[in-house]
Coordinates of C-alpha atoms in Angstrom, one line a residue:
M1 CA 10.7 41.9 28.0
L2 CA 13.3 41.1 31.2
H3 CA 13.2 43.1 33.9
R4 CA 15.7 42.6 36.5
H5 CA 16.0 42.8 40.0
L6 CA 18.2 42.3 43.4
V7 CA 17.9 38.8 45.6
K8 CA 17.3 40.6 48.8
G9 CA 16.4 39.1 52.1
A10 CA 16.4 35.2 53.3
F11 CA 15.1 32.6 54.7
G12 CA 15.4 31.6 58.7
A13 CA 17.3 29.0 60.2
L14 CA 15.2 26.3 59.3
F15 CA 15.2 27.2 55.7
L16 CA 19.1 26.9 56.2
L17 CA 18.5 23.5 56.4
A18 CA 19.3 21.4 52.4
A19 CA 17.1 18.4 52.5
A20 CA 19.8 15.6 51.0
P21 CA 19.1 14.5 47.5
L22 CA 16.5 12.0 47.2
F23 CA 17.1 8.8 45.2
A24 CA 21.2 10.1 44.7
K25 CA 22.3 6.5 43.1
S26 CA 19.5 5.9 41.2
W27 CA 19.3 8.7 38.5
D28 CA 22.6 10.3 37.1
A29 CA 24.1 12.9 39.7
A30 CA 23.5 16.0 37.1
V31 CA 21.0 18.7 37.7
G32 CA 17.8 18.2 35.1
A33 CA 18.7 14.3 34.6
F34 CA 15.0 13.6 35.6
E35 CA 12.0 16.2 34.7
H36 CA 10.9 16.6 38.4
A37 CA 14.5 16.3 40.0
D38 CA 13.8 13.3 41.8
S39 CA 11.9 10.1 42.2
A40 CA 9.9 11.9 44.6
R41 CA 8.6 14.5 42.3
T42 CA 9.8 17.3 44.6
G43 CA 10.6 19.4 41.8
L44 CA 13.5 20.7 43.7
F45 CA 16.9 21.4 42.0
A46 CA 18.9 22.3 45.2
D47 CA 21.8 21.9 43.4
A48 CA 21.3 24.6 40.6
A49 CA 22.1 28.0 40.3
P50 CA 19.5 30.1 42.1
F51 CA 19.0 32.7 39.8
A52 CA 18.8 33.1 36.3
A53 CA 17.7 35.1 33.7
S54 CA 18.7 36.0 30.2
V55 CA 20.1 39.5 29.3
G56 CA 17.8 40.8 26.6
D57 CA 15.7 38.5 24.4
P58 CA 15.8 34.7 24.9
R59 CA 17.7 32.7 22.3
A60 CA 15.9 30.1 20.7
A61 CA 17.4 26.6 19.4
T62 CA 16.4 24.7 16.7
A63 CA 12.7 25.3 17.0
A64 CA 11.5 24.7 13.9
E65 CA 13.5 21.5 14.3
L66 CA 12.1 20.2 17.3
P67 CA 8.5 19.6 16.7
G68 CA 6.2 18.1 19.4
L69 CA 8.9 18.7 22.7
W70 CA 8.1 17.6 26.0
S71 CA 11.1 17.8 28.1
V72 CA 14.8 17.6 28.2
A73 CA 17.5 15.6 30.2
I74 CA 21.0 16.6 30.9
D75 CA 23.6 14.3 32.3
S76 CA 26.8 14.5 34.6
K77 CA 28.6 15.3 31.2
D78 CA 27.0 18.1 30.3
R79 CA 25.2 17.4 27.0
V80 CA 21.7 17.5 26.2
F81 CA 19.0 15.7 25.2
A82 CA 15.6 16.3 23.8
F83 CA 12.5 13.9 23.8
A84 CA 10.3 15.6 21.1
G85 CA 7.4 14.5 18.5
V86 CA 4.8 13.7 21.1
V87 CA 3.3 17.3 21.6
G88 CA 0.6 19.6 20.1
D89 CA 0.2 18.7 16.5
L90 CA 0.2 14.8 16.8
S91 CA -1.2 14.5 13.4
S92 CA 2.2 13.1 11.8
A93 CA 3.8 12.4 15.4
K94 CA 7.4 10.3 15.3
P95 CA 8.4 10.6 19.1
F96 CA 12.3 11.0 18.7
V97 CA 15.5 11.6 21.0
S98 CA 18.0 14.6 20.0
Q99 CA 21.2 15.3 21.4
L100 CA 21.3 19.1 21.2
D101 CA 24.9 20.9 21.5
P102 CA 24.4 22.8 24.8
L103 CA 26.6 25.8 23.3
T104 CA 25.1 26.7 20.0
R105 CA 21.9 24.0 21.0
R106 CA 22.3 22.7 17.2
E107 CA 21.7 19.1 16.8
L108 CA 24.5 16.5 16.7
W109 CA 22.1 13.6 16.1
R110 CA 18.6 13.1 15.9
T111 CA 17.0 9.0 16.5
T112 CA 13.6 8.8 15.8
L113 CA 12.4 6.2 18.1
P114 CA 11.0 2.7 16.9
M115 CA 7.1 3.3 16.7
V116 CA 4.7 1.0 17.7
E117 CA 2.8 -1.3 15.2
G118 CA -1.0 -0.1 14.9
K119 CA -3.6 2.0 13.7
D120 CA -4.1 4.9 15.5
V121 CA -1.6 4.7 17.9
W122 CA -2.0 7.2 21.4
I123 CA 1.0 9.3 21.2
Y124 CA 1.9 10.8 25.1
P125 CA 4.3 12.6 26.4
G126 CA 5.7 10.0 28.0
G127 CA 9.3 10.7 29.7
I128 CA 13.0 10.8 29.3
G129 CA 15.7 10.6 32.2
I130 CA 18.9 9.8 32.3
H131 CA 20.1 6.7 34.4
A132 CA 22.8 6.7 37.3
N133 CA 24.6 3.7 34.9
G134 CA 24.6 6.7 32.5
Y135 CA 22.2 5.7 29.7
I136 CA 19.4 7.7 28.3
Y137 CA 15.7 6.0 29.0
V138 CA 12.7 7.1 26.9
A139 CA 8.8 5.9 27.6
Y140 CA 6.9 6.6 24.8
A141 CA 3.3 4.8 23.6
A142 CA 3.5 1.4 25.2
R143 CA 7.1 1.1 25.1
L144 CA 10.5 2.1 26.5
A145 CA 13.5 2.7 25.0
K146 CA 17.0 2.4 25.6
L147 CA 19.9 4.9 24.2
D148 CA 23.2 5.3 24.0
P149 CA 23.9 9.2 24.7
A150 CA 27.3 9.0 23.1
N151 CA 25.1 8.4 19.5
G152 CA 21.7 7.9 19.9
Q153 CA 21.5 4.4 19.0
V154 CA 18.3 2.5 20.7
I155 CA 20.5 -0.1 22.2
S156 CA 16.9 -2.2 22.8
F157 CA 13.6 -1.7 23.3
I158 CA 11.0 -3.7 25.0
D159 CA 7.1 -3.3 24.6
L160 CA 4.8 -3.1 27.3
P161 CA 1.4 -4.5 28.7
T162 CA -1.9 -2.5 27.1
P163 CA -4.8 -3.2 29.5
N164 CA -7.1 -1.5 27.0
G165 CA -5.9 -2.5 24.1
L166 CA -2.6 -1.2 22.3
A167 CA -4.5 2.1 20.7
H168 CA -5.4 3.6 23.8
S169 CA -2.8 2.5 26.5
T170 CA 0.2 4.6 26.9
Y171 CA 2.8 4.9 29.8
N172 CA 3.2 8.4 31.0
G173 CA 6.9 8.2 32.2
F174 CA 9.3 6.5 34.8
I175 CA 11.0 6.6 37.8
V176 CA 13.9 5.2 39.1
L177 CA 13.8 3.7 42.3
D178 CA 16.8 3.4 44.7
D179 CA 18.5 0.3 43.7
G180 CA 17.7 1.7 40.1
M181 CA 14.9 -0.9 39.1
I182 CA 13.0 1.1 36.8
L183 CA 9.2 1.8 37.7
T184 CA 6.2 2.5 35.2
K185 CA 2.5 2.5 34.6
S186 CA -0.2 2.4 32.2
H187 CA -2.4 5.3 31.3
H188 CA -5.4 4.7 29.2
R189 CA -8.2 6.4 27.3
K190 CA -11.0 5.7 25.8
A191 CA -12.0 3.3 22.8
D192 CA -13.9 5.9 20.9
C193 CA -11.5 8.9 21.7
P194 CA -10.4 10.2 18.6
V195 CA -7.8 12.5 20.3
Q196 CA -3.9 12.8 21.1
G197 CA -2.2 13.7 23.8
Y198 CA -3.5 15.0 27.1
R199 CA -6.3 16.4 25.9
A200 CA -7.9 13.0 25.5
F201 CA -8.5 12.9 28.9
I202 CA -9.9 16.6 28.5
V203 CA -12.2 16.0 25.5
C204 CA -13.9 12.1 26.5
G205 CA -13.2 11.9 30.4
V206 CA -12.0 9.2 32.2
D207 CA -14.7 7.2 33.9
G208 CA -15.1 3.8 32.8
L209 CA -11.8 2.9 31.8
P210 CA -9.5 -0.6 33.3
A211 CA -7.2 -0.7 35.9
S212 CA -3.1 0.7 35.1
A213 CA -0.5 -1.8 34.6
L214 CA 2.4 -1.5 36.9
V215 CA 6.2 -2.6 35.5
M216 CA 9.4 -3.0 37.3
L217 CA 12.4 -3.6 34.6
D218 CA 15.8 -4.4 35.1
P219 CA 17.7 -1.1 33.2
D220 CA 20.6 -3.6 32.3
T221 CA 18.9 -6.4 30.7
M222 CA 15.7 -4.1 29.7
K223 CA 13.8 -7.5 31.1
I224 CA 10.6 -7.2 33.0
A225 CA 11.5 -7.7 36.7
W226 CA 7.7 -7.7 37.7
T227 CA 3.9 -7.1 36.7
G228 CA 1.0 -6.3 38.4
K229 CA -2.5 -4.5 38.5
A230 CA -3.4 -1.1 40.4
E231 CA -6.7 -0.6 42.0
E232 CA -8.3 1.2 39.6
L233 CA -7.0 3.7 36.8
I234 CA -4.1 5.3 37.8
G235 CA -3.7 8.9 36.6
G236 CA -0.8 11.0 38.1
R237 CA 2.8 9.6 37.2
V238 CA 4.2 7.2 39.8
T239 CA 5.9 8.6 42.9
A240 CA 8.6 6.7 45.2
T241 CA 9.7 7.7 48.5
R242 CA 12.1 6.5 51.3
F243 CA 10.7 6.8 54.8
R244 CA 12.0 5.2 58.2
G245 CA 14.1 2.7 56.0
Q246 CA 11.1 1.6 53.8
E247 CA 10.8 2.3 50.0
Y248 CA 7.0 3.6 49.2
V249 CA 5.5 4.0 45.6
Y250 CA 2.0 6.1 45.8
L251 CA -0.5 5.8 42.9
A252 CA -3.4 8.4 42.3
G253 CA -6.3 6.7 41.3
L254 CA -9.6 8.9 40.0
D255 CA -10.6 9.4 44.2
R256 CA -8.2 7.7 45.9
L257 CA -4.2 7.6 46.6
Y258 CA -2.9 4.5 47.4
R259 CA 0.5 3.1 48.4
M260 CA 2.4 -0.2 47.8
R261 CA 5.4 -1.4 49.8
R262 CA 8.6 -2.4 48.3
A263 CA 9.2 -6.0 48.5
G264 CA 12.4 -7.3 46.5
E265 CA 11.9 -7.1 42.9
R266 CA 7.9 -6.6 43.2
L267 CA 5.1 -4.4 45.1
E268 CA 2.5 -5.3 47.5
P269 CA 0.2 -3.2 48.3
D270 CA 0.5 -1.4 51.3
T271 CA -2.5 -3.1 53.4
G272 CA -1.7 -1.2 56.8
W273 CA -2.1 2.5 54.8
G274 CA -5.1 4.4 53.2
P275 CA -6.2 4.3 50.5
V276 CA -7.0 8.0 51.3
T277 CA -10.0 9.5 48.9
Y278 CA -8.4 13.1 48.2
R279 CA -11.1 14.6 46.3
E280 CA -15.1 14.7 46.6
G281 CA -17.7 16.7 44.6
K282 CA -17.3 18.6 41.5
E283 CA -13.2 18.1 42.6
T284 CA -11.7 16.6 39.7
P285 CA -8.8 13.9 40.0
G286 CA -5.7 14.9 40.4
T287 CA -1.9 14.0 39.2
A288 CA 1.2 12.9 40.3
A289 CA 1.6 12.6 44.2
I290 CA 5.2 14.4 46.0
G291 CA 6.9 13.5 48.5
F292 CA 7.0 15.9 51.3
G293 CA 9.4 14.7 54.2
D294 CA 7.2 12.9 56.7
F295 CA 4.0 13.2 54.5
V296 CA 2.9 13.1 50.9
V297 CA 0.4 16.2 49.0
I298 CA -1.9 15.3 46.2
Q299 CA -4.0 18.1 44.3
T300 CA -7.1 17.6 42.3
N301 CA -8.3 19.0 39.2
A302 CA -6.3 17.7 37.0
L303 CA -9.3 18.2 34.3
P304 CA -10.9 21.6 34.5
T305 CA -14.3 22.1 36.7
S306 CA -16.0 24.5 38.6
A307 CA -15.2 23.4 42.1
P308 CA -11.8 24.8 43.5
M309 CA -8.8 22.9 43.8
R310 CA -8.2 20.9 46.7
V311 CA -4.7 20.3 47.8
T312 CA -3.7 17.8 50.5
A313 CA -0.8 16.1 52.6
V314 CA -1.3 13.0 54.3
A315 CA 0.8 11.6 56.7
Q316 CA 3.6 8.6 55.6
A317 CA 3.5 6.9 58.9
D318 CA -0.8 7.1 59.5
A319 CA -3.0 7.7 56.4
S320 CA -5.6 9.3 59.0
K321 CA -3.2 11.9 59.7
R322 CA -4.1 14.5 56.7
F323 CA -5.0 18.0 55.9
S324 CA -6.6 19.9 53.2
A325 CA -6.7 23.3 52.1
H326 CA -8.0 25.7 49.0
P327 CA -5.7 27.9 48.1
F328 CA -7.9 29.8 45.3
A329 CA -11.1 29.1 46.7
G330 CA -11.7 33.2 46.8
S331 CA -10.3 33.8 42.8
N332 CA -14.0 33.5 41.5
A333 CA -12.9 32.3 38.7
K334 CA -15.4 30.4 36.6
W335 CA -12.9 27.7 36.0
S336 CA -10.4 25.3 37.7
F337 CA -7.8 23.3 35.6
T338 CA -4.0 22.5 36.7
P339 CA -2.2 19.4 34.7
S340 CA 0.8 19.9 36.7
K341 CA 1.3 18.8 40.0
A342 CA 3.0 20.7 43.2
S343 CA 6.5 21.2 44.1
S344 CA 7.7 20.7 47.9
D345 CA 10.3 21.8 50.3
W346 CA 10.7 19.8 53.1
A347 CA 13.7 22.1 55.2
A348 CA 10.9 24.8 54.2
R349 CA 8.0 23.2 55.3
R350 CA 6.2 24.2 52.4
V351 CA 4.5 23.3 49.5
Y352 CA 4.2 25.8 46.1
T353 CA 0.9 24.9 43.8
S354 CA -0.6 27.3 41.3
E355 CA -4.5 27.3 39.8
A356 CA -4.8 27.9 35.7
Y357 CA -7.0 30.4 36.5
G358 CA -6.5 30.9 40.4
G359 CA -3.5 32.1 40.7
F360 CA 0.0 31.0 42.2
A361 CA 0.3 30.0 46.1
A362 CA 3.5 29.5 49.0
L363 CA 1.6 27.4 51.4
D364 CA 3.9 26.8 54.6
F365 CA 3.3 23.6 56.8
D366 CA 2.9 22.3 60.8
P367 CA 2.6 19.0 60.9
E368 CA 0.4 19.4 64.0
A369 CA -2.1 21.7 62.1
G370 CA -2.2 21.7 58.8
F371 CA -1.4 24.4 55.8
S372 CA -1.7 28.3 56.0
V373 CA -0.9 30.7 53.0
A374 CA 2.5 32.2 53.3
W375 CA 2.1 34.0 49.9
K376 CA 0.5 34.4 47.0
A377 CA 0.7 36.0 43.5
E378 CA -0.9 36.8 40.0
Q379 CA 0.1 34.2 38.4
Y380 CA -1.4 31.9 36.0
T381 CA 0.2 28.2 35.1
G382 CA -0.8 25.5 34.2
S383 CA 3.0 24.2 33.8
F384 CA 5.5 22.4 36.3
I385 CA 7.1 24.7 39.1
T386 CA 10.7 24.7 39.5
L387 CA 12.8 25.6 42.5
L388 CA 16.4 26.4 42.3
G389 CA 18.6 26.8 44.7
S390 CA 20.0 25.8 48.6
G391 CA 18.6 27.8 52.2
A392 CA 18.5 31.5 51.8
E393 CA 18.6 31.8 48.2
R394 CA 15.7 29.4 46.8
V395 CA 14.2 31.1 43.6
V396 CA 10.9 29.5 42.3
V397 CA 10.7 29.5 38.8
A398 CA 7.2 28.7 36.5
T399 CA 5.8 30.3 33.8
D400 CA 2.3 32.8 33.7
M401 CA -0.4 33.1 30.9
G402 CA -2.0 36.0 32.2
V403 CA -5.6 36.1 32.1
A404 CA -6.6 33.1 29.5
E405 CA -9.6 32.6 28.0
P406 CA -11.2 29.0 28.1
D407 CA -12.1 27.2 25.2
D408 CA -15.7 25.2 25.6
Y409 CA -13.9 22.2 27.8
G410 CA -12.4 24.4 30.3
A411 CA -8.4 24.6 29.0
P412 CA -6.7 27.9 28.4
K413 CA -6.4 29.1 24.9
H414 CA -3.6 31.4 25.0
R415 CA -0.3 31.3 23.0
Q416 CA 2.4 33.3 24.3
E417 CA 3.5 33.3 28.5
S418 CA 6.0 34.9 30.5
L419 CA 8.5 33.4 32.7
I420 CA 8.4 34.6 35.9
W421 CA 11.3 33.9 38.9
R422 CA 10.0 34.6 42.1
R423 CA 11.9 34.9 46.1
A424 CA 10.7 31.8 47.3
S425 CA 10.8 33.3 50.9
D426 CA 8.2 35.7 50.5
G427 CA 7.2 35.8 46.6
G428 CA 9.0 38.7 45.8
E429 CA 9.7 39.0 41.7
L430 CA 13.5 39.0 41.0
G431 CA 12.7 39.0 36.9
R432 CA 10.5 38.0 34.0
V433 CA 11.1 36.7 30.4
E434 CA 8.0 38.1 28.4
G435 CA 6.5 36.8 24.6
L436 CA 7.6 33.5 25.1
P437 CA 5.5 30.8 23.1
R438 CA 3.3 28.4 25.2
N439 CA 4.5 26.0 27.7
F440 CA 1.5 25.1 29.6
G441 CA 1.4 21.8 30.9
L442 CA 5.4 21.3 30.3
T443 CA 8.5 21.1 32.0
L444 CA 11.0 23.5 32.9
T445 CA 15.0 22.1 33.3
P446 CA 18.0 24.0 34.7
S447 CA 20.9 23.2 34.7
K448 CA 23.8 23.8 37.4
S449 CA 24.2 27.5 35.9
G450 CA 20.6 28.1 36.6
S451 CA 19.9 28.7 33.1
I452 CA 16.4 27.1 31.8
Y453 CA 15.8 25.2 29.5
Y454 CA 11.6 26.3 27.8
A455 CA 10.2 23.5 26.0
T456 CA 7.2 24.6 23.8
G457 CA 4.8 22.2 21.9
A458 CA 5.0 23.9 18.5
K459 CA 8.0 26.3 18.5
G460 CA 10.8 23.5 19.8
L461 CA 13.5 24.7 22.5
W462 CA 14.2 28.0 24.1
L463 CA 17.1 28.2 26.3
I464 CA 16.6 31.2 29.4
T465 CA 20.4 31.8 30.3
P466 CA 21.4 33.3 33.8
P467 CA 22.6 37.5 33.5
P468 CA 26.4 38.2 34.1
G469 CA 26.9 38.9 36.8
H470 CA 23.9 38.9 38.6
A471 CA 24.1 39.9 42.4
V472 CA 22.5 38.2 45.7
E473 CA 22.3 40.4 48.8

């Protein structure tokens, strides 16, 4: 079912300031080239048309033929590439990449990625992205592959370090640094854990695991330029910012947020900043940190727990300057769980966050006073939050699973979700599509036209298209 409304209202002058694109020379220039828009993982796709909703029912493309879909990436030639075989039922998973026709969504080619040899290898949704050099890069298991976008040929691949053994080490995504070098890091599951995907953490926990490996690679030669070791296991994906002329990398450990500084073709611990303890009590570790102008933001509870989620902003100039908020402390929910990260809009001084059982919130931020709630919505999601458009037209897009029943571990058991568009300014609902398959913990990738590529682990890829002649007032 579709509900559509006109966009009304506008941001003040502050909201009319559009932040300059981050890392513009490292990723392909297309909207949707990378899952979180930039290497700071802001989730802000400023060049995408701001409001998109389908007329009638959403259209599915090759749903039965894209099992285990994680995400899509779009290049500057408007070619769409899907990375699948890594989510959902992984009993016979074979990671693959496909090119999809942007009009019909039919597959033009499919490449099964050369799999790591070994028994019971951990299959995990690593990542896909289009580099500024035009090639596709995919992280999966303990391997990084480079593909030709014209035909899907695997040009080369490289095996990455496995600190916890081949069967129990994986690489959960990568970023491109501002000179084009690729940075990735390992993630680990317990040796006696038989569970695949992200659920390995929910069922088996993350305590007692070895520290993550850090790897910097040359995207052209596909050779490792540098390897290092984090201070501990890094659960969240790596994040990079540029602040006062220096490139920094932020690593979300189980309890503390670390910073490393770029020094040529290597990273060095930034001993003058942090580390910052970002959780306490029954709060569980967080996902990726996100860049937020002069600050970075991290939130807790990437694993289900009874403690409310905490959002913390830390100044890049001074780690002792930090502000925290518990936006869903009053929800009275039995569980708190958010496997995704927050999204940020520094020009508007605003962070968008959600909790699977607590709701959805836009948080205003004062660099001297901290967070305050701008608006809340009874919208429950664990998926990544996407920001579209710029200035007064900015829109926030996220899923809604409704009030879901948790399983014994605290993860939701729902099967369907809605996709909702809201005005970023005040949270007013602009449109929704109901009855979509589960997208929990997955990506919403926009195209420049504002269409949303909606990934599902079991039902393939759905394309939510813009209405013709939608109005913005």
